[in-house]
Amino acid sequence: MAYFISAKQAREKARKDSVINSETASIEAAVLTAVESNLLTATVDDGTTMTESNSGDAAQTLAESYHSVWQGGTTDATKTDQMAQVIKYFVDLGFSIHREINTSSNTTFKWIVSW
């Protein structure tokens, strides 16, 4: 008898955990820096797969694709899931996290985390 993977297993294999891990690590670093400065909010607006905003940087094109998916301009289930996993990770830890348009580029977003 043959066995087929479940939907959950297929989603986990397609997720590209390295993107999620990298994004959450960058946000964690920003949170720790903010805590050391006695702040209650951290912002990540550049330098990650999902937020890169340096004009002309090849990575910005990828970040713009995440922005487009977030804004509903394009559909990409993998990117939607990756962003949802980042949000879930911080919400599960008790943080509030949301995205805002990065006004320095207007084509990427920034993460805002508060506690």
Short mmCIF file of N, CA and C in Angstrom, two decimals:
data_model
loop_
_atom_site.label_atom_id
_atom_site.label_comp_id
_atom_site.label_asym_id
_atom_site.label_seq_id
_atom_site.Cartn_x
_atom_site.Cartn_y
_atom_site.Cartn_z
N MET A 1 0.85 -1.17 0.00
CA MET A 1 0.00 0.00 0.00
C MET A 1 0.90 1.24 0.00
N ALA A 2 0.57 2.19 -0.82
CA ALA A 2 1.33 3.44 -0.90
C ALA A 2 0.77 4.45 0.08
N TYR A 3 1.65 5.29 0.56
CA TYR A 3 1.23 6.35 1.48
C TYR A 3 1.56 7.69 0.87
N PHE A 4 0.65 8.60 1.00
CA PHE A 4 0.82 9.95 0.47
C PHE A 4 0.97 10.92 1.63
N ILE A 5 1.72 11.98 1.42
CA ILE A 5 1.91 12.96 2.49
C ILE A 5 0.59 13.69 2.78
N SER A 6 0.45 14.11 4.01
CA SER A 6 -0.75 14.86 4.39
C SER A 6 -0.60 16.32 3.96
N ALA A 7 -1.68 17.04 4.00
CA ALA A 7 -1.64 18.47 3.67
C ALA A 7 -0.70 19.21 4.62
N LYS A 8 -0.73 18.84 5.90
CA LYS A 8 0.15 19.47 6.89
C LYS A 8 1.61 19.23 6.54
N GLN A 9 1.95 18.00 6.17
CA GLN A 9 3.33 17.68 5.80
C GLN A 9 3.75 18.44 4.53
N ALA A 10 2.86 18.53 3.57
CA ALA A 10 3.16 19.26 2.33
C ALA A 10 3.42 20.74 2.62
N ARG A 11 2.60 21.32 3.47
CA ARG A 11 2.76 22.73 3.83
C ARG A 11 4.09 22.95 4.54
N GLU A 12 4.43 22.05 5.46
CA GLU A 12 5.68 22.18 6.21
C GLU A 12 6.89 22.07 5.29
N LYS A 13 6.83 21.19 4.29
CA LYS A 13 7.94 21.03 3.36
C LYS A 13 8.07 22.25 2.44
N ALA A 14 6.97 22.89 2.13
CA ALA A 14 6.99 24.05 1.23
C ALA A 14 7.30 25.35 1.94
N ARG A 15 7.28 25.34 3.24
CA ARG A 15 7.33 26.56 4.04
C ARG A 15 8.64 27.33 3.91
N LYS A 16 9.73 26.71 3.65
CA LYS A 16 11.05 27.36 3.62
C LYS A 16 11.35 27.96 4.98
N ASP A 17 11.55 27.10 5.94
CA ASP A 17 11.77 27.53 7.31
C ASP A 17 12.93 28.50 7.47
N SER A 18 13.92 28.44 6.57
CA SER A 18 15.06 29.34 6.70
C SER A 18 14.64 30.80 6.59
N VAL A 19 13.66 31.09 5.75
CA VAL A 19 13.16 32.47 5.62
C VAL A 19 12.47 32.88 6.92
N ILE A 20 11.64 32.01 7.46
CA ILE A 20 10.93 32.32 8.70
C ILE A 20 11.92 32.48 9.85
N ASN A 21 12.88 31.58 9.95
CA ASN A 21 13.87 31.65 11.03
C ASN A 21 14.71 32.92 10.94
N SER A 22 15.12 33.27 9.74
CA SER A 22 15.92 34.48 9.55
C SER A 22 15.14 35.73 9.91
N GLU A 23 13.88 35.76 9.49
CA GLU A 23 13.04 36.93 9.77
C GLU A 23 12.79 37.07 11.27
N THR A 24 12.44 35.96 11.92
CA THR A 24 12.17 36.04 13.36
C THR A 24 13.44 36.39 14.14
N ALA A 25 14.60 35.89 13.71
CA ALA A 25 15.85 36.21 14.39
C ALA A 25 16.16 37.71 14.30
N SER A 26 15.91 38.31 13.15
CA SER A 26 16.15 39.75 12.99
C SER A 26 15.20 40.56 13.86
N ILE A 27 13.96 40.13 13.93
CA ILE A 27 12.99 40.84 14.77
C ILE A 27 13.34 40.65 16.25
N GLU A 28 13.74 39.45 16.62
CA GLU A 28 14.16 39.20 18.01
C GLU A 28 15.32 40.13 18.39
N ALA A 29 16.29 40.29 17.49
CA ALA A 29 17.43 41.16 17.77
C ALA A 29 16.98 42.60 17.97
N ALA A 30 16.02 43.05 17.16
CA ALA A 30 15.49 44.41 17.31
C ALA A 30 14.76 44.57 18.64
N VAL A 31 14.02 43.54 19.03
CA VAL A 31 13.31 43.58 20.32
C VAL A 31 14.31 43.69 21.47
N LEU A 32 15.34 42.87 21.44
CA LEU A 32 16.34 42.91 22.52
C LEU A 32 17.05 44.25 22.58
N THR A 33 17.35 44.84 21.44
CA THR A 33 17.97 46.17 21.40
C THR A 33 17.03 47.20 21.99
N ALA A 34 15.75 47.12 21.65
CA ALA A 34 14.77 48.07 22.19
C ALA A 34 14.63 47.90 23.70
N VAL A 35 14.61 46.67 24.17
CA VAL A 35 14.50 46.41 25.61
C VAL A 35 15.69 47.03 26.35
N GLU A 36 16.88 46.86 25.80
CA GLU A 36 18.09 47.43 26.42
C GLU A 36 18.02 48.95 26.48
N SER A 37 17.25 49.55 25.57
CA SER A 37 17.09 51.01 25.55
C SER A 37 15.84 51.46 26.30
N ASN A 38 15.22 50.54 27.05
CA ASN A 38 14.02 50.83 27.83
C ASN A 38 12.83 51.28 26.98
N LEU A 39 12.72 50.72 25.78
CA LEU A 39 11.61 51.01 24.89
C LEU A 39 10.59 49.88 24.94
N LEU A 40 9.38 50.18 24.51
CA LEU A 40 8.31 49.18 24.50
C LEU A 40 7.87 48.81 23.08
N THR A 41 8.63 49.28 22.10
CA THR A 41 8.32 49.01 20.70
C THR A 41 9.62 48.83 19.92
N ALA A 42 9.60 47.93 18.96
CA ALA A 42 10.74 47.74 18.06
C ALA A 42 10.23 47.77 16.63
N THR A 43 11.02 48.35 15.75
CA THR A 43 10.67 48.42 14.33
C THR A 43 11.78 47.78 13.51
N VAL A 44 11.40 46.94 12.56
CA VAL A 44 12.35 46.37 11.61
C VAL A 44 11.88 46.81 10.23
N ASP A 45 12.66 47.72 9.62
CA ASP A 45 12.22 48.29 8.35
C ASP A 45 13.20 48.07 7.21
N ASP A 46 14.23 47.28 7.43
CA ASP A 46 15.23 47.05 6.39
C ASP A 46 16.12 45.89 6.80
N GLY A 47 16.77 45.30 5.83
CA GLY A 47 17.79 44.32 6.13
C GLY A 47 17.34 42.88 6.29
N THR A 48 16.07 42.60 6.05
CA THR A 48 15.59 41.22 6.12
C THR A 48 14.98 40.82 4.78
N THR A 49 14.75 39.55 4.61
CA THR A 49 14.16 39.05 3.36
C THR A 49 12.85 39.76 3.05
N MET A 50 12.03 39.99 4.07
CA MET A 50 10.71 40.57 3.85
C MET A 50 10.68 42.09 3.89
N THR A 51 11.74 42.73 4.41
CA THR A 51 11.69 44.19 4.60
C THR A 51 12.76 44.97 3.85
N GLU A 52 13.64 44.33 3.11
CA GLU A 52 14.75 45.02 2.45
C GLU A 52 14.25 46.24 1.66
N SER A 53 14.78 47.41 1.97
CA SER A 53 14.27 48.63 1.33
C SER A 53 15.34 49.47 0.66
N ASN A 54 16.56 48.93 0.48
CA ASN A 54 17.62 49.68 -0.19
C ASN A 54 17.36 49.72 -1.68
N SER A 55 17.11 50.91 -2.18
CA SER A 55 16.82 51.08 -3.60
C SER A 55 17.97 50.55 -4.44
N GLY A 56 17.64 49.76 -5.43
CA GLY A 56 18.65 49.20 -6.30
C GLY A 56 19.23 47.89 -5.82
N ASP A 57 18.94 47.51 -4.60
CA ASP A 57 19.43 46.26 -4.05
C ASP A 57 18.58 45.12 -4.62
N ALA A 58 19.23 44.07 -5.08
CA ALA A 58 18.49 42.93 -5.66
C ALA A 58 17.53 42.32 -4.65
N ALA A 59 17.89 42.36 -3.37
CA ALA A 59 17.01 41.80 -2.34
C ALA A 59 15.74 42.61 -2.18
N GLN A 60 15.76 43.89 -2.60
CA GLN A 60 14.56 44.71 -2.47
C GLN A 60 13.44 44.16 -3.35
N THR A 61 13.78 43.62 -4.50
CA THR A 61 12.76 43.05 -5.38
C THR A 61 12.01 41.93 -4.67
N LEU A 62 12.73 41.09 -3.94
CA LEU A 62 12.08 40.02 -3.19
C LEU A 62 11.20 40.60 -2.08
N ALA A 63 11.70 41.59 -1.36
CA ALA A 63 10.91 42.22 -0.30
C ALA A 63 9.66 42.87 -0.89
N GLU A 64 9.79 43.46 -2.07
CA GLU A 64 8.62 44.07 -2.72
C GLU A 64 7.57 43.03 -3.05
N SER A 65 8.00 41.80 -3.35
CA SER A 65 7.03 40.75 -3.64
C SER A 65 6.25 40.37 -2.37
N TYR A 66 6.91 40.39 -1.21
CA TYR A 66 6.20 40.16 0.05
C TYR A 66 5.20 41.28 0.31
N HIS A 67 5.60 42.52 0.04
CA HIS A 67 4.71 43.67 0.20
C HIS A 67 3.49 43.52 -0.70
N SER A 68 3.71 43.12 -1.94
CA SER A 68 2.61 42.96 -2.88
C SER A 68 1.63 41.88 -2.43
N VAL A 69 2.15 40.79 -1.91
CA VAL A 69 1.27 39.72 -1.40
C VAL A 69 0.50 40.24 -0.19
N TRP A 70 1.17 40.92 0.72
CA TRP A 70 0.51 41.48 1.91
C TRP A 70 -0.60 42.44 1.51
N GLN A 71 -0.37 43.26 0.50
CA GLN A 71 -1.36 44.25 0.08
C GLN A 71 -2.43 43.67 -0.84
N GLY A 72 -2.29 42.42 -1.25
CA GLY A 72 -3.29 41.78 -2.10
C GLY A 72 -3.08 42.01 -3.58
N GLY A 73 -1.93 42.58 -3.97
CA GLY A 73 -1.65 42.83 -5.38
C GLY A 73 -1.30 41.57 -6.14
N THR A 74 -0.73 40.61 -5.46
CA THR A 74 -0.41 39.31 -6.04
C THR A 74 -0.76 38.22 -5.04
N THR A 75 -0.83 37.01 -5.54
CA THR A 75 -1.14 35.86 -4.69
C THR A 75 0.05 34.92 -4.66
N ASP A 76 0.50 34.59 -3.48
CA ASP A 76 1.59 33.62 -3.31
C ASP A 76 1.36 32.97 -1.95
N ALA A 77 0.83 31.77 -1.98
CA ALA A 77 0.47 31.08 -0.73
C ALA A 77 1.68 30.85 0.17
N THR A 78 2.84 30.61 -0.41
CA THR A 78 4.04 30.38 0.40
C THR A 78 4.42 31.64 1.17
N LYS A 79 4.45 32.77 0.49
CA LYS A 79 4.79 34.03 1.16
C LYS A 79 3.74 34.40 2.21
N THR A 80 2.48 34.18 1.89
CA THR A 80 1.41 34.44 2.86
C THR A 80 1.62 33.60 4.11
N ASP A 81 1.93 32.32 3.92
CA ASP A 81 2.17 31.43 5.05
C ASP A 81 3.40 31.84 5.85
N GLN A 82 4.47 32.22 5.17
CA GLN A 82 5.69 32.63 5.87
C GLN A 82 5.43 33.85 6.74
N MET A 83 4.74 34.85 6.21
CA MET A 83 4.43 36.04 7.01
C MET A 83 3.53 35.67 8.18
N ALA A 84 2.56 34.79 7.93
CA ALA A 84 1.66 34.36 9.01
C ALA A 84 2.43 33.63 10.11
N GLN A 85 3.43 32.85 9.73
CA GLN A 85 4.23 32.13 10.73
C GLN A 85 5.07 33.08 11.58
N VAL A 86 5.60 34.14 10.95
CA VAL A 86 6.35 35.15 11.71
C VAL A 86 5.43 35.80 12.74
N ILE A 87 4.24 36.20 12.29
CA ILE A 87 3.28 36.84 13.18
C ILE A 87 2.88 35.89 14.31
N LYS A 88 2.57 34.65 13.96
CA LYS A 88 2.16 33.66 14.96
C LYS A 88 3.25 33.46 16.01
N TYR A 89 4.49 33.39 15.58
CA TYR A 89 5.61 33.18 16.50
C TYR A 89 5.62 34.24 17.60
N PHE A 90 5.50 35.52 17.20
CA PHE A 90 5.57 36.59 18.19
C PHE A 90 4.28 36.72 19.00
N VAL A 91 3.15 36.50 18.39
CA VAL A 91 1.88 36.54 19.12
C VAL A 91 1.87 35.43 20.18
N ASP A 92 2.36 34.25 19.82
CA ASP A 92 2.42 33.14 20.79
C ASP A 92 3.32 33.46 21.98
N LEU A 93 4.28 34.37 21.79
CA LEU A 93 5.16 34.80 22.88
C LEU A 93 4.58 35.97 23.67
N GLY A 94 3.39 36.44 23.26
CA GLY A 94 2.73 37.52 23.98
C GLY A 94 2.96 38.91 23.42
N PHE A 95 3.64 39.01 22.29
CA PHE A 95 3.89 40.30 21.66
C PHE A 95 2.74 40.70 20.75
N SER A 96 2.65 41.97 20.47
CA SER A 96 1.77 42.48 19.43
C SER A 96 2.67 42.78 18.24
N ILE A 97 2.30 42.34 17.04
CA ILE A 97 3.11 42.57 15.85
C ILE A 97 2.20 42.86 14.68
N HIS A 98 2.59 43.86 13.89
CA HIS A 98 1.84 44.16 12.67
C HIS A 98 2.79 44.75 11.64
N ARG A 99 2.29 44.88 10.42
CA ARG A 99 3.06 45.45 9.32
C ARG A 99 2.50 46.82 8.97
N GLU A 100 3.38 47.70 8.58
CA GLU A 100 3.01 49.02 8.05
C GLU A 100 3.83 49.26 6.79
N ILE A 101 3.31 50.09 5.92
CA ILE A 101 4.06 50.46 4.72
C ILE A 101 5.31 51.22 5.15
N ASN A 102 6.43 50.86 4.58
CA ASN A 102 7.68 51.56 4.83
C ASN A 102 7.68 52.80 3.94
N THR A 103 7.52 53.96 4.54
CA THR A 103 7.39 55.19 3.77
C THR A 103 8.70 55.62 3.11
N SER A 104 9.81 55.00 3.46
CA SER A 104 11.06 55.34 2.78
C SER A 104 11.12 54.71 1.39
N SER A 105 10.33 53.68 1.17
CA SER A 105 10.31 53.04 -0.15
C SER A 105 8.91 53.02 -0.77
N ASN A 106 7.89 52.93 0.06
CA ASN A 106 6.49 52.79 -0.35
C ASN A 106 6.21 51.50 -1.12
N THR A 107 7.21 50.65 -1.26
CA THR A 107 7.02 49.37 -1.95
C THR A 107 7.41 48.19 -1.08
N THR A 108 7.77 48.46 0.16
CA THR A 108 8.09 47.41 1.12
C THR A 108 7.35 47.71 2.42
N PHE A 109 7.37 46.76 3.33
CA PHE A 109 6.73 47.01 4.62
C PHE A 109 7.75 46.94 5.74
N LYS A 110 7.32 47.36 6.92
CA LYS A 110 8.14 47.23 8.11
C LYS A 110 7.34 46.50 9.17
N TRP A 111 8.04 45.79 10.02
CA TRP A 111 7.43 45.11 11.16
C TRP A 111 7.44 46.05 12.35
N ILE A 112 6.33 46.13 13.07
CA ILE A 112 6.24 46.89 14.31
C ILE A 112 5.87 45.88 15.40
N VAL A 113 6.73 45.75 16.40
CA VAL A 113 6.48 44.83 17.50
C VAL A 113 6.39 45.63 18.79
N SER A 114 5.39 45.34 19.60
CA SER A 114 5.26 46.03 20.89
C SER A 114 4.93 45.02 21.98
N TRP A 115 5.17 45.45 23.21
CA TRP A 115 4.95 44.58 24.37
C TRP A 115 4.57 45.38 25.58
#
